[in-house]
Amino acid sequence: MANYWMVRSDETIRDLVEDGGFVAIGFGGNVIGDISGLSSRDAIREQVVKRRPDARPGQIRSDTSQLFRFAREIRVGDWVLTGVRDRQYLIGKITSDYRFDESSPGQPYRRSVDWHPRRLNRDDMTPYLKNSLGGQATLFNITKHASEISSLLGEKLPTNQAVESVGFEDPEEFTEIAYAEDTEAKAHERITDLILDLRRFDGHEFERLVAALLEAMGFKIVREPQGGADGGVDIIAAPDVFGFEQPRIIVQVKHREGRVGEGDVQRLAEALQPGEKGLFVSTGGFHPSAKRMADQNMTLLDGDKVVDYFIEHYESMSSEYKAKVPLKRVYIPVPPDEV
């Protein structure tokens, strides 16, 4: 029966996996090389050590475990999830054995996937599933969540009920290098859920959050979000307290599912006057064509970067948004290899 896996796509290929019909991992593939002829975990470990002699012991264990799992434990017919930029997950069936793609040195370890036409929305998931998917590991078994995944997809999927593991399956992998990183990654995902959930902040409220964030970063808000028709400009900010200095920042905010296209980016570019810079915030991300449209006078900010800046400047945020997204600082043990 089928198992279920989470494969965390690298940011550089998130926009490619759906059209390309594949999932991929890297782990220094251009250095470690093809592992097609290596059938055991020990053989893969030997190649990792040989090709990466300066790697920490914990990193060697982690890389070996992930590569062995991807190449040898995943089977044709298993199901796989991978996240995309708009806080949704692709789900599909593995249709090929492992292969090594020399044309993609960053992510050369690949498997073909027949993607399901529907996606899974993170906002519809239980906290239990959200927490599991939010870990640091690149690849892990999520078969324990098969029933919920089937329910979210709206159809009965095959499953291997004997598999009960979730997240890290190798105790050494977990205790040596991953505890702190995994805890931090899950906390970051939960914060992302709080900030980017469309049901918590609607479009106008999210514009106000972006304005508050710009204030926390030291900008003066010259024009607050108005709501309704805005002519393509939601916020105007300046680098000085009086709003006199250049460059003024002209901000457009799109808080919605789905990526922004080149037309929206072009409209903001055309609205800029001499001495102004554009900032386009899209929580659903941007189409590649939209990224190509942006020039040196414009910065594109997706939902992940908004969350990163929110966390970085949280202490300077207004009490209103600290109350709406309550966070507290915690301490966690540092992995031995990092001491």
mmCIF file of C-alpha atoms in Angstrom:
data_model
loop_
_atom_site.group_PDB
_atom_site.id
_atom_site.type_symbol
_atom_site.label_atom_id
_atom_site.label_comp_id
_atom_site.label_asym_id
_atom_site.label_seq_id
_atom_site.Cartn_x
_atom_site.Cartn_y
_atom_site.Cartn_z
ATOM 1 C CA MET A 1 0.000 0.000 0.000
ATOM 2 C CA ALA A 2 1.020 3.619 -0.517
ATOM 3 C CA ASN A 3 3.022 5.741 1.861
ATOM 4 C CA TYR A 4 2.881 9.549 2.036
ATOM 5 C CA TRP A 5 5.894 11.853 2.013
ATOM 6 C CA MET A 6 6.648 15.522 2.394
ATOM 7 C CA VAL A 7 9.403 16.812 0.094
ATOM 8 C CA ARG A 8 10.290 20.417 0.825
ATOM 9 C CA SER A 9 11.046 22.143 -2.463
ATOM 10 C CA ASP A 10 13.939 24.560 -2.640
ATOM 11 C CA GLU A 11 12.812 28.138 -3.316
ATOM 12 C CA THR A 12 14.654 28.124 -6.635
ATOM 13 C CA ILE A 13 12.421 25.378 -8.092
ATOM 14 C CA ARG A 14 9.049 25.956 -6.418
ATOM 15 C CA ASP A 15 7.706 27.538 -9.583
ATOM 16 C CA LEU A 16 8.997 24.676 -11.743
ATOM 17 C CA VAL A 17 7.926 21.440 -10.071
ATOM 18 C CA GLU A 18 4.255 21.569 -11.057
ATOM 19 C CA ASP A 19 4.771 22.180 -14.771
ATOM 20 C CA GLY A 20 7.793 19.885 -14.815
ATOM 21 C CA GLY A 21 6.000 17.029 -13.042
ATOM 22 C CA PHE A 22 8.706 16.235 -10.508
ATOM 23 C CA VAL A 23 10.022 16.629 -6.973
ATOM 24 C CA ALA A 24 13.699 17.162 -6.254
ATOM 25 C CA ILE A 25 16.242 17.528 -3.474
ATOM 26 C CA GLY A 26 19.807 18.834 -3.538
ATOM 27 C CA PHE A 27 22.143 18.094 -0.591
ATOM 28 C CA GLY A 28 25.172 19.247 -2.505
ATOM 29 C CA GLY A 29 24.329 17.038 -5.451
ATOM 30 C CA ASN A 30 26.886 18.722 -7.682
ATOM 31 C CA VAL A 31 29.541 17.626 -5.148
ATOM 32 C CA ILE A 32 28.227 14.267 -3.936
ATOM 33 C CA GLY A 33 27.182 13.134 -7.406
ATOM 34 C CA ASP A 34 24.967 10.310 -8.607
ATOM 35 C CA ILE A 35 24.048 7.592 -6.086
ATOM 36 C CA SER A 36 22.251 5.283 -8.532
ATOM 37 C CA GLY A 37 24.604 2.373 -7.924
ATOM 38 C CA LEU A 38 24.568 2.696 -4.131
ATOM 39 C CA SER A 39 21.917 0.448 -2.645
ATOM 40 C CA SER A 40 22.720 0.708 1.074
ATOM 41 C CA ARG A 41 22.792 3.535 3.585
ATOM 42 C CA ASP A 42 26.439 2.770 4.412
ATOM 43 C CA ALA A 43 27.462 3.026 0.764
ATOM 44 C CA ILE A 44 25.771 6.417 0.450
ATOM 45 C CA ARG A 45 27.427 7.574 3.691
ATOM 46 C CA GLU A 46 30.850 6.604 2.327
ATOM 47 C CA GLN A 47 30.287 8.690 -0.793
ATOM 48 C CA VAL A 48 29.045 11.661 1.246
ATOM 49 C CA VAL A 49 32.127 11.507 3.491
ATOM 50 C CA LYS A 50 34.460 11.129 0.503
ATOM 51 C CA ARG A 51 32.980 14.033 -1.449
ATOM 52 C CA ARG A 52 32.397 16.319 1.575
ATOM 53 C CA PRO A 53 35.308 15.620 3.963
ATOM 54 C CA ASP A 54 34.802 18.875 5.883
ATOM 55 C CA ALA A 55 31.133 18.256 6.715
ATOM 56 C CA ARG A 56 30.158 17.925 10.380
ATOM 57 C CA PRO A 57 29.293 14.412 11.567
ATOM 58 C CA GLY A 58 25.690 15.390 12.202
ATOM 59 C CA GLN A 59 25.371 16.874 8.737
ATOM 60 C CA ILE A 60 26.767 13.685 7.218
ATOM 61 C CA ARG A 61 24.172 11.617 9.074
ATOM 62 C CA SER A 62 21.371 13.917 7.974
ATOM 63 C CA ASP A 63 22.420 14.066 4.308
ATOM 64 C CA THR A 64 22.913 10.290 4.179
ATOM 65 C CA SER A 65 19.503 9.619 5.700
ATOM 66 C CA GLN A 66 17.682 12.011 3.379
ATOM 67 C CA LEU A 67 19.415 10.732 0.231
ATOM 68 C CA PHE A 68 18.807 7.087 1.144
ATOM 69 C CA ARG A 69 15.161 7.784 1.862
ATOM 70 C CA PHE A 70 14.628 9.666 -1.406
ATOM 71 C CA ALA A 71 16.421 7.108 -3.584
ATOM 72 C CA ARG A 72 15.530 3.824 -1.861
ATOM 73 C CA GLU A 73 12.561 4.122 0.534
ATOM 74 C CA ILE A 74 10.108 6.088 -1.602
ATOM 75 C CA ARG A 75 8.294 3.770 -4.036
ATOM 76 C CA VAL A 76 6.472 4.249 -7.306
ATOM 77 C CA GLY A 77 2.812 4.679 -6.337
ATOM 78 C CA ASP A 78 3.552 6.557 -3.099
ATOM 79 C CA TRP A 79 2.016 9.994 -2.615
ATOM 80 C CA VAL A 80 4.036 13.166 -2.131
ATOM 81 C CA LEU A 81 3.280 16.705 -0.946
ATOM 82 C CA THR A 82 5.396 19.762 -1.662
ATOM 83 C CA GLY A 83 4.746 23.372 -0.756
ATOM 84 C CA VAL A 84 4.370 26.204 -3.222
ATOM 85 C CA ARG A 85 4.561 29.933 -2.650
ATOM 86 C CA ASP A 86 0.903 30.728 -2.002
ATOM 87 C CA ARG A 87 0.741 28.622 1.206
ATOM 88 C CA GLN A 88 -0.669 25.696 -0.685
ATOM 89 C CA TYR A 89 0.648 22.210 -1.276
ATOM 90 C CA LEU A 90 0.806 20.201 -4.449
ATOM 91 C CA ILE A 91 -0.111 16.536 -3.984
ATOM 92 C CA GLY A 92 0.630 13.801 -6.475
ATOM 93 C CA LYS A 93 1.653 10.223 -7.089
ATOM 94 C CA ILE A 94 5.266 9.170 -7.593
ATOM 95 C CA THR A 95 5.588 7.677 -11.099
ATOM 96 C CA SER A 96 9.314 6.972 -11.454
ATOM 97 C CA ASP A 97 12.329 5.629 -9.628
ATOM 98 C CA TYR A 98 15.061 7.983 -8.504
ATOM 99 C CA ARG A 99 17.142 9.616 -11.239
ATOM 100 C CA PHE A 100 20.090 11.992 -11.284
ATOM 101 C CA ASP A 101 19.622 15.084 -13.471
ATOM 102 C CA GLU A 102 23.049 16.496 -14.341
ATOM 103 C CA SER A 103 21.472 19.541 -15.986
ATOM 104 C CA SER A 104 20.214 20.734 -12.566
ATOM 105 C CA PRO A 105 23.266 20.787 -10.275
ATOM 106 C CA GLY A 106 21.417 22.563 -7.464
ATOM 107 C CA GLN A 107 18.597 20.008 -7.202
ATOM 108 C CA PRO A 108 19.724 16.952 -9.215
ATOM 109 C CA TYR A 109 18.044 14.158 -7.249
ATOM 110 C CA ARG A 110 14.612 13.801 -8.840
ATOM 111 C CA ARG A 111 11.480 11.687 -9.121
ATOM 112 C CA SER A 112 8.640 12.159 -11.578
ATOM 113 C CA VAL A 113 5.202 12.961 -10.165
ATOM 114 C CA ASP A 114 1.680 12.933 -11.582
ATOM 115 C CA TRP A 115 0.242 15.959 -9.797
ATOM 116 C CA HIS A 116 -3.398 15.924 -8.713
ATOM 117 C CA PRO A 117 -5.457 18.794 -10.204
ATOM 118 C CA ARG A 118 -6.405 19.988 -6.714
ATOM 119 C CA ARG A 119 -4.096 21.619 -4.190
ATOM 120 C CA LEU A 120 -4.217 21.482 -0.399
ATOM 121 C CA ASN A 121 -4.592 24.784 1.442
ATOM 122 C CA ARG A 122 -2.623 25.137 4.675
ATOM 123 C CA ASP A 123 -5.406 27.210 6.240
ATOM 124 C CA ASP A 124 -7.750 24.200 5.979
ATOM 125 C CA MET A 125 -5.410 21.846 7.864
ATOM 126 C CA THR A 126 -5.563 20.855 11.519
ATOM 127 C CA PRO A 127 -2.808 22.208 13.801
ATOM 128 C CA TYR A 128 -1.494 18.623 14.035
ATOM 129 C CA LEU A 129 -0.852 18.401 10.287
ATOM 130 C CA LYS A 130 0.386 21.999 10.075
ATOM 131 C CA ASN A 131 2.936 21.290 12.796
ATOM 132 C CA SER A 132 4.216 18.184 11.022
ATOM 133 C CA LEU A 133 4.573 19.921 7.663
ATOM 134 C CA GLY A 134 6.331 22.889 9.245
ATOM 135 C CA GLY A 135 9.486 21.023 10.282
ATOM 136 C CA GLN A 136 13.000 21.672 9.076
ATOM 137 C CA ALA A 137 13.686 18.331 7.387
ATOM 138 C CA THR A 138 13.644 18.307 3.600
ATOM 139 C CA LEU A 139 12.055 14.857 3.324
ATOM 140 C CA PHE A 140 9.967 12.903 5.826
ATOM 141 C CA ASN A 141 7.142 10.395 6.069
ATOM 142 C CA ILE A 142 3.636 11.743 6.750
ATOM 143 C CA THR A 143 1.619 8.544 6.265
ATOM 144 C CA LYS A 144 0.097 8.998 9.727
ATOM 145 C CA HIS A 145 -1.807 11.963 8.273
ATOM 146 C CA ALA A 146 -3.217 10.020 5.313
ATOM 147 C CA SER A 147 -6.816 10.195 6.537
ATOM 148 C CA GLU A 148 -6.766 13.971 6.896
ATOM 149 C CA ILE A 149 -5.031 14.380 3.544
ATOM 150 C CA SER A 150 -7.730 12.248 1.898
ATOM 151 C CA SER A 151 -10.420 14.336 3.576
ATOM 152 C CA LEU A 152 -8.863 17.609 2.431
ATOM 153 C CA LEU A 153 -8.585 16.285 -1.094
ATOM 154 C CA GLY A 154 -12.197 15.107 -1.030
ATOM 155 C CA GLU A 155 -11.536 11.532 -2.079
ATOM 156 C CA LYS A 156 -10.388 8.268 -0.545
ATOM 157 C CA LEU A 157 -6.698 7.629 -1.157
ATOM 158 C CA PRO A 158 -4.837 4.350 -0.547
ATOM 159 C CA THR A 159 -2.641 4.201 2.553
ATOM 160 C CA ASN A 160 -0.275 1.986 4.487
ATOM 161 C CA GLN A 161 -1.783 2.009 7.960
ATOM 162 C CA ALA A 162 1.218 0.171 9.394
ATOM 163 C CA VAL A 163 3.398 3.275 9.115
ATOM 164 C CA GLU A 164 2.989 5.476 12.180
ATOM 165 C CA SER A 165 6.081 7.663 11.982
ATOM 166 C CA VAL A 166 5.868 11.405 11.488
ATOM 167 C CA GLY A 167 8.773 13.765 10.908
ATOM 168 C CA PHE A 168 12.217 12.488 11.862
ATOM 169 C CA GLU A 169 12.525 8.714 11.611
ATOM 170 C CA ASP A 170 16.218 8.381 12.454
ATOM 171 C CA PRO A 171 16.879 9.131 16.169
ATOM 172 C CA GLU A 172 20.486 10.104 15.438
ATOM 173 C CA GLU A 173 19.349 12.529 12.762
ATOM 174 C CA PHE A 174 16.950 14.139 15.198
ATOM 175 C CA THR A 175 19.151 14.419 18.285
ATOM 176 C CA GLU A 176 22.417 15.370 16.627
ATOM 177 C CA ILE A 177 21.612 18.317 14.393
ATOM 178 C CA ALA A 178 17.926 18.904 13.930
ATOM 179 C CA TYR A 179 16.159 19.622 17.223
ATOM 180 C CA ALA A 180 16.822 23.372 17.373
ATOM 181 C CA GLU A 181 16.369 23.907 13.637
ATOM 182 C CA ASP A 182 13.177 21.858 13.582
ATOM 183 C CA THR A 183 11.702 23.724 16.549
ATOM 184 C CA GLU A 184 12.562 27.080 15.005
ATOM 185 C CA ALA A 185 11.130 26.071 11.624
ATOM 186 C CA LYS A 186 7.826 24.906 13.137
ATOM 187 C CA ALA A 187 7.532 28.121 15.157
ATOM 188 C CA HIS A 188 8.174 30.142 11.992
ATOM 189 C CA GLU A 189 5.424 28.257 10.141
ATOM 190 C CA ARG A 190 2.930 28.879 12.947
ATOM 191 C CA ILE A 191 3.775 32.595 12.904
ATOM 192 C CA THR A 192 3.265 32.528 9.141
ATOM 193 C CA ASP A 193 -0.162 30.984 9.705
ATOM 194 C CA LEU A 194 -1.100 33.842 12.043
ATOM 195 C CA ILE A 195 0.040 36.601 9.695
ATOM 196 C CA LEU A 196 -0.957 35.317 6.252
ATOM 197 C CA ASP A 197 -4.294 33.640 7.037
ATOM 198 C CA LEU A 198 -6.868 35.393 4.844
ATOM 199 C CA ARG A 199 -9.499 34.814 7.501
ATOM 200 C CA ARG A 200 -7.491 36.666 10.158
ATOM 201 C CA PHE A 201 -6.494 39.695 8.063
ATOM 202 C CA ASP A 202 -8.593 40.699 5.076
ATOM 203 C CA GLY A 203 -7.136 42.768 2.262
ATOM 204 C CA HIS A 204 -7.506 46.203 3.885
ATOM 205 C CA GLU A 205 -6.404 44.984 7.320
ATOM 206 C CA PHE A 206 -3.308 43.416 5.792
ATOM 207 C CA GLU A 207 -2.489 46.725 4.090
ATOM 208 C CA ARG A 208 -2.597 48.311 7.555
ATOM 209 C CA LEU A 209 -0.289 45.597 8.870
ATOM 210 C CA VAL A 210 2.215 46.346 6.084
ATOM 211 C CA ALA A 211 2.044 50.050 6.947
ATOM 212 C CA ALA A 212 2.689 49.238 10.616
ATOM 213 C CA LEU A 213 5.639 47.072 9.591
ATOM 214 C CA LEU A 214 7.140 49.884 7.513
ATOM 215 C CA GLU A 215 6.803 52.187 10.534
ATOM 216 C CA ALA A 216 8.551 49.603 12.715
ATOM 217 C CA MET A 217 11.365 49.528 10.129
ATOM 218 C CA GLY A 218 11.820 53.294 10.525
ATOM 219 C CA PHE A 219 9.768 54.742 7.663
ATOM 220 C CA LYS A 220 7.266 57.575 7.954
ATOM 221 C CA ILE A 221 3.815 56.718 6.562
ATOM 222 C CA VAL A 222 2.812 59.667 4.397
ATOM 223 C CA ARG A 223 -0.410 58.049 3.171
ATOM 224 C CA GLU A 224 -2.281 55.412 5.146
ATOM 225 C CA PRO A 225 -4.219 52.612 3.420
ATOM 226 C CA GLN A 226 -7.603 53.972 2.342
ATOM 227 C CA GLY A 227 -9.534 50.828 1.478
ATOM 228 C CA GLY A 228 -11.638 50.543 -1.667
ATOM 229 C CA ALA A 229 -10.426 52.004 -4.978
ATOM 230 C CA ASP A 230 -6.894 53.326 -4.564
ATOM 231 C CA GLY A 231 -5.603 53.849 -8.083
ATOM 232 C CA GLY A 232 -2.997 51.135 -7.610
ATOM 233 C CA VAL A 233 -1.332 52.813 -4.620
ATOM 234 C CA ASP A 234 -2.107 51.511 -1.127
ATOM 235 C CA ILE A 235 0.602 53.161 0.988
ATOM 236 C CA ILE A 236 3.124 55.959 0.556
ATOM 237 C CA ALA A 237 6.136 55.971 2.872
ATOM 238 C CA ALA A 238 9.195 58.191 3.245
ATOM 239 C CA PRO A 239 12.607 57.714 4.895
ATOM 240 C CA ASP A 240 12.297 60.751 7.206
ATOM 241 C CA VAL A 241 9.850 61.735 9.920
ATOM 242 C CA PHE A 242 8.441 64.680 7.929
ATOM 243 C CA GLY A 243 8.096 62.860 4.621
ATOM 244 C CA PHE A 244 10.329 65.317 2.766
ATOM 245 C CA GLU A 245 13.270 63.118 1.829
ATOM 246 C CA GLN A 246 13.605 60.978 -1.262
ATOM 247 C CA PRO A 247 13.080 58.351 -2.316
ATOM 248 C CA ARG A 248 9.454 58.090 -1.388
ATOM 249 C CA ILE A 249 8.197 54.501 -1.343
ATOM 250 C CA ILE A 250 5.022 53.776 -3.319
ATOM 251 C CA VAL A 251 3.474 50.545 -2.048
ATOM 252 C CA GLN A 252 0.937 48.191 -3.622
ATOM 253 C CA VAL A 253 -0.368 45.289 -1.499
ATOM 254 C CA LYS A 254 -2.133 42.143 -2.728
ATOM 255 C CA HIS A 255 -3.252 39.784 0.026
ATOM 256 C CA ARG A 256 -4.828 36.849 -1.767
ATOM 257 C CA GLU A 257 -4.257 33.369 -3.089
ATOM 258 C CA GLY A 258 -2.528 33.173 -6.440
ATOM 259 C CA ARG A 259 0.528 34.914 -7.811
ATOM 260 C CA VAL A 260 0.647 38.451 -9.159
ATOM 261 C CA GLY A 261 1.274 38.797 -12.896
ATOM 262 C CA GLU A 262 3.335 41.217 -14.919
ATOM 263 C CA GLY A 263 0.372 43.510 -15.603
ATOM 264 C CA ASP A 264 0.008 44.499 -11.941
ATOM 265 C CA VAL A 265 3.745 45.080 -11.593
ATOM 266 C CA GLN A 266 3.799 47.156 -14.765
ATOM 267 C CA ARG A 267 0.958 49.353 -13.488
ATOM 268 C CA LEU A 268 2.878 50.127 -10.318
ATOM 269 C CA ALA A 269 6.014 50.865 -12.327
ATOM 270 C CA GLU A 270 4.050 53.317 -14.487
ATOM 271 C CA ALA A 271 2.698 55.060 -11.374
ATOM 272 C CA LEU A 272 6.179 55.925 -10.098
ATOM 273 C CA GLN A 273 7.353 59.518 -10.428
ATOM 274 C CA PRO A 274 11.011 60.629 -10.593
ATOM 275 C CA GLY A 275 12.648 60.075 -7.213
ATOM 276 C CA GLU A 276 10.167 57.369 -6.145
ATOM 277 C CA LYS A 277 10.697 53.665 -5.550
ATOM 278 C CA GLY A 278 8.073 50.938 -5.782
ATOM 279 C CA LEU A 279 7.370 48.180 -3.281
ATOM 280 C CA PHE A 280 4.951 45.450 -4.370
ATOM 281 C CA VAL A 281 3.779 43.116 -1.607
ATOM 282 C CA SER A 282 2.027 39.923 -2.723
ATOM 283 C CA THR A 283 1.357 37.203 -0.180
ATOM 284 C CA GLY A 284 0.616 34.805 -3.042
ATOM 285 C CA GLY A 285 3.995 35.409 -4.675
ATOM 286 C CA PHE A 286 4.812 36.512 -8.216
ATOM 287 C CA HIS A 287 4.799 34.899 -11.641
ATOM 288 C CA PRO A 288 8.271 34.656 -13.226
ATOM 289 C CA SER A 289 7.161 37.187 -15.849
ATOM 290 C CA ALA A 290 6.303 39.646 -13.063
ATOM 291 C CA LYS A 291 9.756 39.215 -11.543
ATOM 292 C CA ARG A 292 11.349 39.959 -14.890
ATOM 293 C CA MET A 293 9.240 43.108 -15.175
ATOM 294 C CA ALA A 294 10.627 44.599 -11.933
ATOM 295 C CA ASP A 295 13.688 46.843 -12.327
ATOM 296 C CA GLN A 296 16.123 48.593 -9.983
ATOM 297 C CA ASN A 297 13.380 51.009 -8.896
ATOM 298 C CA MET A 298 11.111 48.289 -7.552
ATOM 299 C CA THR A 299 11.265 45.604 -4.869
ATOM 300 C CA LEU A 300 8.941 42.596 -4.853
ATOM 301 C CA LEU A 301 8.063 41.156 -1.456
ATOM 302 C CA ASP A 302 6.268 37.815 -1.105
ATOM 303 C CA GLY A 303 4.492 36.495 1.985
ATOM 304 C CA ASP A 304 7.538 34.662 3.330
ATOM 305 C CA LYS A 305 9.627 37.841 3.297
ATOM 306 C CA VAL A 306 6.845 39.821 5.006
ATOM 307 C CA VAL A 307 6.885 37.253 7.812
ATOM 308 C CA ASP A 308 10.689 37.400 8.050
ATOM 309 C CA TYR A 309 10.618 41.204 8.379
ATOM 310 C CA PHE A 310 7.722 41.033 10.855
ATOM 311 C CA ILE A 311 9.716 38.710 13.125
ATOM 312 C CA GLU A 312 12.898 40.772 12.743
ATOM 313 C CA HIS A 313 11.148 44.036 13.702
ATOM 314 C CA TYR A 314 8.561 42.596 16.088
ATOM 315 C CA GLU A 315 9.855 44.476 19.135
ATOM 316 C CA SER A 316 9.266 47.769 17.312
ATOM 317 C CA MET A 317 5.763 46.893 16.098
ATOM 318 C CA SER A 318 2.802 48.799 17.524
ATOM 319 C CA SER A 319 0.943 47.337 20.495
ATOM 320 C CA GLU A 320 -2.074 46.790 18.220
ATOM 321 C CA TYR A 321 -0.233 44.262 16.061
ATOM 322 C CA LYS A 322 1.622 42.708 18.966
ATOM 323 C CA ALA A 323 -1.819 41.964 20.386
ATOM 324 C CA LYS A 324 -3.085 40.557 17.078
ATOM 325 C CA VAL A 325 0.034 38.408 16.580
ATOM 326 C CA PRO A 326 1.224 37.683 20.136
ATOM 327 C CA LEU A 327 4.765 36.248 20.246
ATOM 328 C CA LYS A 328 7.296 35.632 22.994
ATOM 329 C CA ARG A 329 11.021 34.953 22.962
ATOM 330 C CA VAL A 330 12.134 31.457 23.962
ATOM 331 C CA TYR A 331 15.468 29.670 24.302
ATOM 332 C CA ILE A 332 16.225 26.236 22.860
ATOM 333 C CA PRO A 333 19.318 24.012 23.113
ATOM 334 C CA VAL A 334 21.974 24.409 20.454
ATOM 335 C CA PRO A 335 22.848 21.187 18.558
ATOM 336 C CA PRO A 336 26.220 19.774 19.717
ATOM 337 C CA ASP A 337 27.771 20.202 16.290
ATOM 338 C CA GLU A 338 27.169 23.948 16.448
ATOM 339 C CA VAL A 339 28.708 24.579 19.877
#
